[in-house]
Amino acid sequence: NVFMGVAAVDYTLMGISEFLHENYINSSTTVAIFEEDDPNYMIATSTGSKTGLKVFKDDNTVACTNFISELCTVVRIKVEDMGTVVPDAKPMDLIVSRAFVRQRNAGFPSDRLVTVKGDGEDDGQGSMNSDLFVSQTIVFELTDAPLKWHVLIVSPAMISDNDAIIAGDPLFGCIIAFSALGTLVCLLLFGAFFRKRNVHAIAMSDWR
């Protein structure tokens, strides 16, 4: 009998964020992980932003700069608030928040992309210099944990004003063929009408 063994690895939420940040730091794609259950707390993000805030226990709206366990606590950040409540938030944090809202309204479809508007700003990495982004969500689930997260992937979309079709385009031949056929049909109809231009027809009907 051979014991196959069990491998288990524990990651902190900060460790997951560091992993995402290191792997996507030079990428225009942003990845965010959040809990499926409402209020959808953040797990990690590739922007490197914090997913928790140190605040006073008596007033969670006031940041606790010098953390004292008796006076301060850590509150988790909802993905919807990433672009507004995070200190020194990155421009892409706001796009992640917007993408989340759009995904939630669409029911988190995993089989299609959901668009989200950008601001056209630049964060120095070229990822924010876009007016349109596309997002997609996939589910990460451990049924025996139980654990269920959503992985949100946001990437800039290319917008082009050039609608020309060049000769090498696969659609070029089809468009030329349909255009020629349409022109031929129009010429045939024009010829038929021209030949019959002196022919008159009288239609009679019995109204009784």
PDB file of C-alpha atoms in Angstrom:
ATOM      1  CA  ASN A   1       0.000   0.000   0.000  1.00  0.00           C
ATOM      2  CA  VAL A   2       1.311   3.425  -0.963  1.00  0.00           C
ATOM      3  CA  PHE A   3       0.198   6.504   0.924  1.00  0.00           C
ATOM      4  CA  MET A   4      -0.182   9.279  -1.627  1.00  0.00           C
ATOM      5  CA  GLY A   5      -0.119  12.033   0.988  1.00  0.00           C
ATOM      6  CA  VAL A   6      -1.853  15.388   1.296  1.00  0.00           C
ATOM      7  CA  ALA A   7      -0.400  18.769   0.385  1.00  0.00           C
ATOM      8  CA  ALA A   8      -1.848  21.877   1.986  1.00  0.00           C
ATOM      9  CA  VAL A   9      -0.666  25.465   1.689  1.00  0.00           C
ATOM     10  CA  ASP A  10      -1.960  28.386   3.720  1.00  0.00           C
ATOM     11  CA  TYR A  11      -1.886  31.857   2.189  1.00  0.00           C
ATOM     12  CA  THR A  12      -2.650  35.124   3.933  1.00  0.00           C
ATOM     13  CA  LEU A  13      -4.781  37.648   2.105  1.00  0.00           C
ATOM     14  CA  MET A  14      -1.745  39.925   1.925  1.00  0.00           C
ATOM     15  CA  GLY A  15       0.223  37.087   0.363  1.00  0.00           C
ATOM     16  CA  ILE A  16      -2.397  36.668  -2.360  1.00  0.00           C
ATOM     17  CA  SER A  17      -2.309  40.407  -3.076  1.00  0.00           C
ATOM     18  CA  GLU A  18       1.478  40.362  -3.276  1.00  0.00           C
ATOM     19  CA  PHE A  19       1.351  37.417  -5.678  1.00  0.00           C
ATOM     20  CA  LEU A  20      -1.124  39.196  -7.961  1.00  0.00           C
ATOM     21  CA  HIS A  21       0.796  42.466  -7.795  1.00  0.00           C
ATOM     22  CA  GLU A  22       4.108  40.829  -8.679  1.00  0.00           C
ATOM     23  CA  ASN A  23       2.633  38.947 -11.637  1.00  0.00           C
ATOM     24  CA  TYR A  24       0.560  41.793 -13.099  1.00  0.00           C
ATOM     25  CA  ILE A  25       2.698  44.827 -12.260  1.00  0.00           C
ATOM     26  CA  ASN A  26       3.776  45.253 -15.900  1.00  0.00           C
ATOM     27  CA  SER A  27       0.459  44.199 -17.388  1.00  0.00           C
ATOM     28  CA  SER A  28      -2.477  46.301 -18.536  1.00  0.00           C
ATOM     29  CA  THR A  29      -4.777  43.640 -17.058  1.00  0.00           C
ATOM     30  CA  THR A  30      -6.038  44.049 -13.506  1.00  0.00           C
ATOM     31  CA  VAL A  31      -7.201  41.127 -11.378  1.00  0.00           C
ATOM     32  CA  ALA A  32      -9.344  41.437  -8.256  1.00  0.00           C
ATOM     33  CA  ILE A  33     -10.676  38.683  -6.004  1.00  0.00           C
ATOM     34  CA  PHE A  34     -13.677  39.197  -3.754  1.00  0.00           C
ATOM     35  CA  GLU A  35     -16.148  37.139  -1.745  1.00  0.00           C
ATOM     36  CA  GLU A  36     -19.358  36.027  -3.405  1.00  0.00           C
ATOM     37  CA  ASP A  37     -21.502  36.678  -0.334  1.00  0.00           C
ATOM     38  CA  ASP A  38     -22.830  40.166   0.234  1.00  0.00           C
ATOM     39  CA  PRO A  39     -21.332  42.698   0.981  1.00  0.00           C
ATOM     40  CA  ASN A  40     -18.588  41.280  -1.289  1.00  0.00           C
ATOM     41  CA  TYR A  41     -15.488  41.974   0.768  1.00  0.00           C
ATOM     42  CA  MET A  42     -12.185  42.246  -1.057  1.00  0.00           C
ATOM     43  CA  ILE A  43      -9.724  39.369  -0.871  1.00  0.00           C
ATOM     44  CA  ALA A  44      -6.865  40.645  -3.013  1.00  0.00           C
ATOM     45  CA  THR A  45      -6.088  42.864  -5.979  1.00  0.00           C
ATOM     46  CA  SER A  46      -3.219  43.176  -8.427  1.00  0.00           C
ATOM     47  CA  THR A  47      -3.155  46.968  -7.992  1.00  0.00           C
ATOM     48  CA  GLY A  48      -1.398  46.446  -4.674  1.00  0.00           C
ATOM     49  CA  SER A  49      -3.984  48.441  -2.752  1.00  0.00           C
ATOM     50  CA  LYS A  50      -4.937  47.422   0.757  1.00  0.00           C
ATOM     51  CA  THR A  51      -8.091  45.397   1.304  1.00  0.00           C
ATOM     52  CA  GLY A  52      -8.546  46.508   4.917  1.00  0.00           C
ATOM     53  CA  LEU A  53      -8.500  49.747   6.876  1.00  0.00           C
ATOM     54  CA  LYS A  54      -7.205  50.479  10.372  1.00  0.00           C
ATOM     55  CA  VAL A  55      -9.849  52.565  12.110  1.00  0.00           C
ATOM     56  CA  PHE A  56     -10.951  53.501  15.597  1.00  0.00           C
ATOM     57  CA  LYS A  57     -13.415  51.141  17.222  1.00  0.00           C
ATOM     58  CA  ASP A  58     -15.597  54.028  18.354  1.00  0.00           C
ATOM     59  CA  ASP A  59     -15.697  55.616  14.890  1.00  0.00           C
ATOM     60  CA  ASN A  60     -14.969  53.488  11.844  1.00  0.00           C
ATOM     61  CA  THR A  61     -14.789  56.578   9.644  1.00  0.00           C
ATOM     62  CA  VAL A  62     -11.608  57.813  11.340  1.00  0.00           C
ATOM     63  CA  ALA A  63      -8.316  56.193  10.359  1.00  0.00           C
ATOM     64  CA  CYS A  64      -6.136  54.866  13.157  1.00  0.00           C
ATOM     65  CA  THR A  65      -2.582  55.886  12.264  1.00  0.00           C
ATOM     66  CA  ASN A  66      -0.919  54.481  15.391  1.00  0.00           C
ATOM     67  CA  PHE A  67      -2.548  51.089  15.805  1.00  0.00           C
ATOM     68  CA  ILE A  68      -3.417  50.264  19.408  1.00  0.00           C
ATOM     69  CA  SER A  69      -5.386  47.059  19.842  1.00  0.00           C
ATOM     70  CA  GLU A  70      -7.491  48.504  22.658  1.00  0.00           C
ATOM     71  CA  LEU A  71      -8.571  51.493  20.577  1.00  0.00           C
ATOM     72  CA  CYS A  72      -8.298  50.394  16.966  1.00  0.00           C
ATOM     73  CA  THR A  73      -9.597  47.637  14.745  1.00  0.00           C
ATOM     74  CA  VAL A  74      -9.329  46.524  11.136  1.00  0.00           C
ATOM     75  CA  VAL A  75     -12.369  46.679   8.875  1.00  0.00           C
ATOM     76  CA  ARG A  76     -12.513  45.001   5.508  1.00  0.00           C
ATOM     77  CA  ILE A  77     -13.201  46.929   2.318  1.00  0.00           C
ATOM     78  CA  LYS A  78     -16.048  46.125  -0.024  1.00  0.00           C
ATOM     79  CA  VAL A  79     -15.090  45.823  -3.668  1.00  0.00           C
ATOM     80  CA  GLU A  80     -17.675  48.472  -4.521  1.00  0.00           C
ATOM     81  CA  ASP A  81     -15.777  50.957  -2.325  1.00  0.00           C
ATOM     82  CA  MET A  82     -12.268  50.213  -3.607  1.00  0.00           C
ATOM     83  CA  GLY A  83     -11.990  53.419  -5.599  1.00  0.00           C
ATOM     84  CA  THR A  84     -13.295  55.736  -2.878  1.00  0.00           C
ATOM     85  CA  VAL A  85     -12.306  54.644   0.627  1.00  0.00           C
ATOM     86  CA  VAL A  86      -8.845  53.177  -0.010  1.00  0.00           C
ATOM     87  CA  PRO A  87      -6.036  55.571   0.978  1.00  0.00           C
ATOM     88  CA  ASP A  88      -3.823  56.371  -2.028  1.00  0.00           C
ATOM     89  CA  ALA A  89      -6.158  54.389  -4.269  1.00  0.00           C
ATOM     90  CA  LYS A  90      -4.879  53.615  -7.741  1.00  0.00           C
ATOM     91  CA  PRO A  91      -6.873  54.771 -10.784  1.00  0.00           C
ATOM     92  CA  MET A  92      -7.616  51.144 -11.647  1.00  0.00           C
ATOM     93  CA  ASP A  93      -9.227  50.629  -8.230  1.00  0.00           C
ATOM     94  CA  LEU A  94     -12.054  52.889  -9.359  1.00  0.00           C
ATOM     95  CA  ILE A  95     -12.391  50.937 -12.612  1.00  0.00           C
ATOM     96  CA  VAL A  96     -12.528  47.694 -10.611  1.00  0.00           C
ATOM     97  CA  SER A  97     -15.355  49.138  -8.505  1.00  0.00           C
ATOM     98  CA  ARG A  98     -17.260  50.190 -11.602  1.00  0.00           C
ATOM     99  CA  ALA A  99     -16.656  46.826 -13.265  1.00  0.00           C
ATOM    100  CA  PHE A 100     -17.982  45.059 -10.173  1.00  0.00           C
ATOM    101  CA  VAL A 101     -21.208  47.087 -10.236  1.00  0.00           C
ATOM    102  CA  ARG A 102     -21.685  46.360 -13.943  1.00  0.00           C
ATOM    103  CA  GLN A 103     -20.969  42.669 -13.404  1.00  0.00           C
ATOM    104  CA  ARG A 104     -23.367  42.481 -10.461  1.00  0.00           C
ATOM    105  CA  ASN A 105     -26.143  44.149 -12.457  1.00  0.00           C
ATOM    106  CA  ALA A 106     -25.548  41.649 -15.264  1.00  0.00           C
ATOM    107  CA  GLY A 107     -25.623  38.673 -12.888  1.00  0.00           C
ATOM    108  CA  PHE A 108     -21.875  37.918 -13.046  1.00  0.00           C
ATOM    109  CA  PRO A 109     -21.951  36.207 -16.463  1.00  0.00           C
ATOM    110  CA  SER A 110     -18.941  33.951 -16.994  1.00  0.00           C
ATOM    111  CA  ASP A 111     -19.560  33.397 -20.704  1.00  0.00           C
ATOM    112  CA  ARG A 112     -19.398  36.985 -21.944  1.00  0.00           C
ATOM    113  CA  LEU A 113     -17.571  40.260 -21.426  1.00  0.00           C
ATOM    114  CA  VAL A 114     -19.094  43.280 -19.706  1.00  0.00           C
ATOM    115  CA  THR A 115     -17.930  46.760 -20.671  1.00  0.00           C
ATOM    116  CA  VAL A 116     -17.175  49.593 -18.267  1.00  0.00           C
ATOM    117  CA  LYS A 117     -16.334  53.214 -18.958  1.00  0.00           C
ATOM    118  CA  GLY A 118     -12.938  54.637 -18.056  1.00  0.00           C
ATOM    119  CA  ASP A 119     -11.761  58.192 -17.445  1.00  0.00           C
ATOM    120  CA  GLY A 120      -8.974  58.320 -19.992  1.00  0.00           C
ATOM    121  CA  GLU A 121      -6.439  59.094 -17.243  1.00  0.00           C
ATOM    122  CA  ASP A 122      -2.946  57.659 -17.060  1.00  0.00           C
ATOM    123  CA  ASP A 123      -1.565  55.933 -13.972  1.00  0.00           C
ATOM    124  CA  GLY A 124       1.996  55.807 -15.310  1.00  0.00           C
ATOM    125  CA  GLN A 125       1.712  52.162 -16.333  1.00  0.00           C
ATOM    126  CA  GLY A 126      -0.475  52.695 -19.387  1.00  0.00           C
ATOM    127  CA  SER A 127      -3.326  50.623 -17.992  1.00  0.00           C
ATOM    128  CA  MET A 128      -5.631  53.574 -17.345  1.00  0.00           C
ATOM    129  CA  ASN A 129      -5.113  55.344 -20.656  1.00  0.00           C
ATOM    130  CA  SER A 130      -8.340  54.001 -22.105  1.00  0.00           C
ATOM    131  CA  ASP A 131     -11.921  55.164 -22.412  1.00  0.00           C
ATOM    132  CA  LEU A 132     -13.369  51.664 -22.339  1.00  0.00           C
ATOM    133  CA  PHE A 133     -12.609  48.487 -20.415  1.00  0.00           C
ATOM    134  CA  VAL A 134     -13.957  44.962 -20.617  1.00  0.00           C
ATOM    135  CA  SER A 135     -14.398  42.717 -17.600  1.00  0.00           C
ATOM    136  CA  GLN A 136     -15.128  39.073 -16.947  1.00  0.00           C
ATOM    137  CA  THR A 137     -15.696  37.052 -13.788  1.00  0.00           C
ATOM    138  CA  ILE A 138     -14.923  33.448 -13.003  1.00  0.00           C
ATOM    139  CA  VAL A 139     -15.811  31.528  -9.863  1.00  0.00           C
ATOM    140  CA  PHE A 140     -13.187  29.983  -7.587  1.00  0.00           C
ATOM    141  CA  GLU A 141     -14.825  27.492  -5.273  1.00  0.00           C
ATOM    142  CA  LEU A 142     -13.751  24.890  -2.725  1.00  0.00           C
ATOM    143  CA  THR A 143     -16.837  22.876  -1.904  1.00  0.00           C
ATOM    144  CA  ASP A 144     -15.319  21.157   1.117  1.00  0.00           C
ATOM    145  CA  ALA A 145     -14.077  24.406   2.732  1.00  0.00           C
ATOM    146  CA  PRO A 146     -16.697  25.959   2.072  1.00  0.00           C
ATOM    147  CA  LEU A 147     -15.171  28.805   0.081  1.00  0.00           C
ATOM    148  CA  LYS A 148     -16.509  30.674  -2.930  1.00  0.00           C
ATOM    149  CA  TRP A 149     -14.797  33.679  -4.473  1.00  0.00           C
ATOM    150  CA  HIS A 150     -15.227  35.651  -7.654  1.00  0.00           C
ATOM    151  CA  VAL A 151     -12.168  36.501  -9.736  1.00  0.00           C
ATOM    152  CA  LEU A 152     -12.699  39.746 -11.652  1.00  0.00           C
ATOM    153  CA  ILE A 153     -10.469  40.373 -14.673  1.00  0.00           C
ATOM    154  CA  VAL A 154     -10.418  43.874 -16.183  1.00  0.00           C
ATOM    155  CA  SER A 155      -8.564  44.811 -19.377  1.00  0.00           C
ATOM    156  CA  PRO A 156      -8.533  47.946 -21.555  1.00  0.00           C
ATOM    157  CA  ALA A 157     -10.449  47.701 -24.823  1.00  0.00           C
ATOM    158  CA  MET A 158      -9.233  49.062 -28.118  1.00  0.00           C
ATOM    159  CA  ILE A 159     -11.493  51.615 -29.796  1.00  0.00           C
ATOM    160  CA  SER A 160     -10.896  52.339 -33.477  1.00  0.00           C
ATOM    161  CA  ASP A 161     -12.459  54.952 -35.731  1.00  0.00           C
ATOM    162  CA  ASN A 162     -11.037  53.273 -38.824  1.00  0.00           C
ATOM    163  CA  ASP A 163     -13.744  51.199 -40.478  1.00  0.00           C
ATOM    164  CA  ALA A 164     -11.958  50.702 -43.815  1.00  0.00           C
ATOM    165  CA  ILE A 165     -11.615  47.196 -45.232  1.00  0.00           C
ATOM    166  CA  ILE A 166      -8.390  46.572 -47.127  1.00  0.00           C
ATOM    167  CA  ALA A 167      -7.784  44.045 -49.878  1.00  0.00           C
ATOM    168  CA  GLY A 168      -6.190  41.537 -47.526  1.00  0.00           C
ATOM    169  CA  ASP A 169      -9.181  41.467 -45.187  1.00  0.00           C
ATOM    170  CA  PRO A 170     -11.168  38.175 -45.234  1.00  0.00           C
ATOM    171  CA  LEU A 171     -14.403  40.125 -45.728  1.00  0.00           C
ATOM    172  CA  PHE A 172     -13.053  42.058 -48.713  1.00  0.00           C
ATOM    173  CA  GLY A 173     -14.025  39.398 -51.289  1.00  0.00           C
ATOM    174  CA  CYS A 174     -17.500  38.879 -49.817  1.00  0.00           C
ATOM    175  CA  ILE A 175     -18.267  42.589 -49.802  1.00  0.00           C
ATOM    176  CA  ILE A 176     -17.078  43.004 -53.407  1.00  0.00           C
ATOM    177  CA  ALA A 177     -19.185  40.015 -54.526  1.00  0.00           C
ATOM    178  CA  PHE A 178     -22.364  41.255 -52.828  1.00  0.00           C
ATOM    179  CA  SER A 179     -21.769  44.780 -54.125  1.00  0.00           C
ATOM    180  CA  ALA A 180     -21.344  43.512 -57.694  1.00  0.00           C
ATOM    181  CA  LEU A 181     -24.470  41.360 -57.397  1.00  0.00           C
ATOM    182  CA  GLY A 182     -26.490  44.271 -56.061  1.00  0.00           C
ATOM    183  CA  THR A 183     -25.262  46.521 -58.876  1.00  0.00           C
ATOM    184  CA  LEU A 184     -26.178  43.887 -61.491  1.00  0.00           C
ATOM    185  CA  VAL A 185     -29.698  43.477 -60.074  1.00  0.00           C
ATOM    186  CA  CYS A 186     -30.213  47.239 -60.108  1.00  0.00           C
ATOM    187  CA  LEU A 187     -29.045  47.451 -63.733  1.00  0.00           C
ATOM    188  CA  LEU A 188     -31.397  44.633 -64.790  1.00  0.00           C
ATOM    189  CA  LEU A 189     -34.352  46.288 -63.072  1.00  0.00           C
ATOM    190  CA  PHE A 190     -33.486  49.628 -64.647  1.00  0.00           C
ATOM    191  CA  GLY A 191     -33.280  47.997 -68.110  1.00  0.00           C
ATOM    192  CA  ALA A 192     -36.634  46.284 -67.647  1.00  0.00           C
ATOM    193  CA  PHE A 193     -38.314  49.515 -66.588  1.00  0.00           C
ATOM    194  CA  PHE A 194     -36.700  51.397 -69.480  1.00  0.00           C
ATOM    195  CA  ARG A 195     -37.919  48.885 -72.088  1.00  0.00           C
ATOM    196  CA  LYS A 196     -41.444  48.948 -70.692  1.00  0.00           C
ATOM    197  CA  ARG A 197     -41.585  52.727 -70.315  1.00  0.00           C
ATOM    198  CA  ASN A 198     -44.283  53.088 -73.041  1.00  0.00           C
ATOM    199  CA  VAL A 199     -46.428  50.165 -71.902  1.00  0.00           C
ATOM    200  CA  HIS A 200     -49.600  51.121 -70.054  1.00  0.00           C
ATOM    201  CA  ALA A 201     -51.749  48.830 -67.964  1.00  0.00           C
ATOM    202  CA  ILE A 202     -55.297  49.439 -66.828  1.00  0.00           C
ATOM    203  CA  ALA A 203     -56.514  47.644 -63.750  1.00  0.00           C
ATOM    204  CA  MET A 204     -60.269  47.269 -63.377  1.00  0.00           C
ATOM    205  CA  SER A 205     -62.206  45.993 -60.435  1.00  0.00           C
ATOM    206  CA  ASP A 206     -65.833  45.379 -59.629  1.00  0.00           C
ATOM    207  CA  TRP A 207     -66.607  47.217 -56.438  1.00  0.00           C
ATOM    208  CA  ARG A 208     -69.965  45.446 -56.128  1.00  0.00           C
TER     209      ARG A 208
END
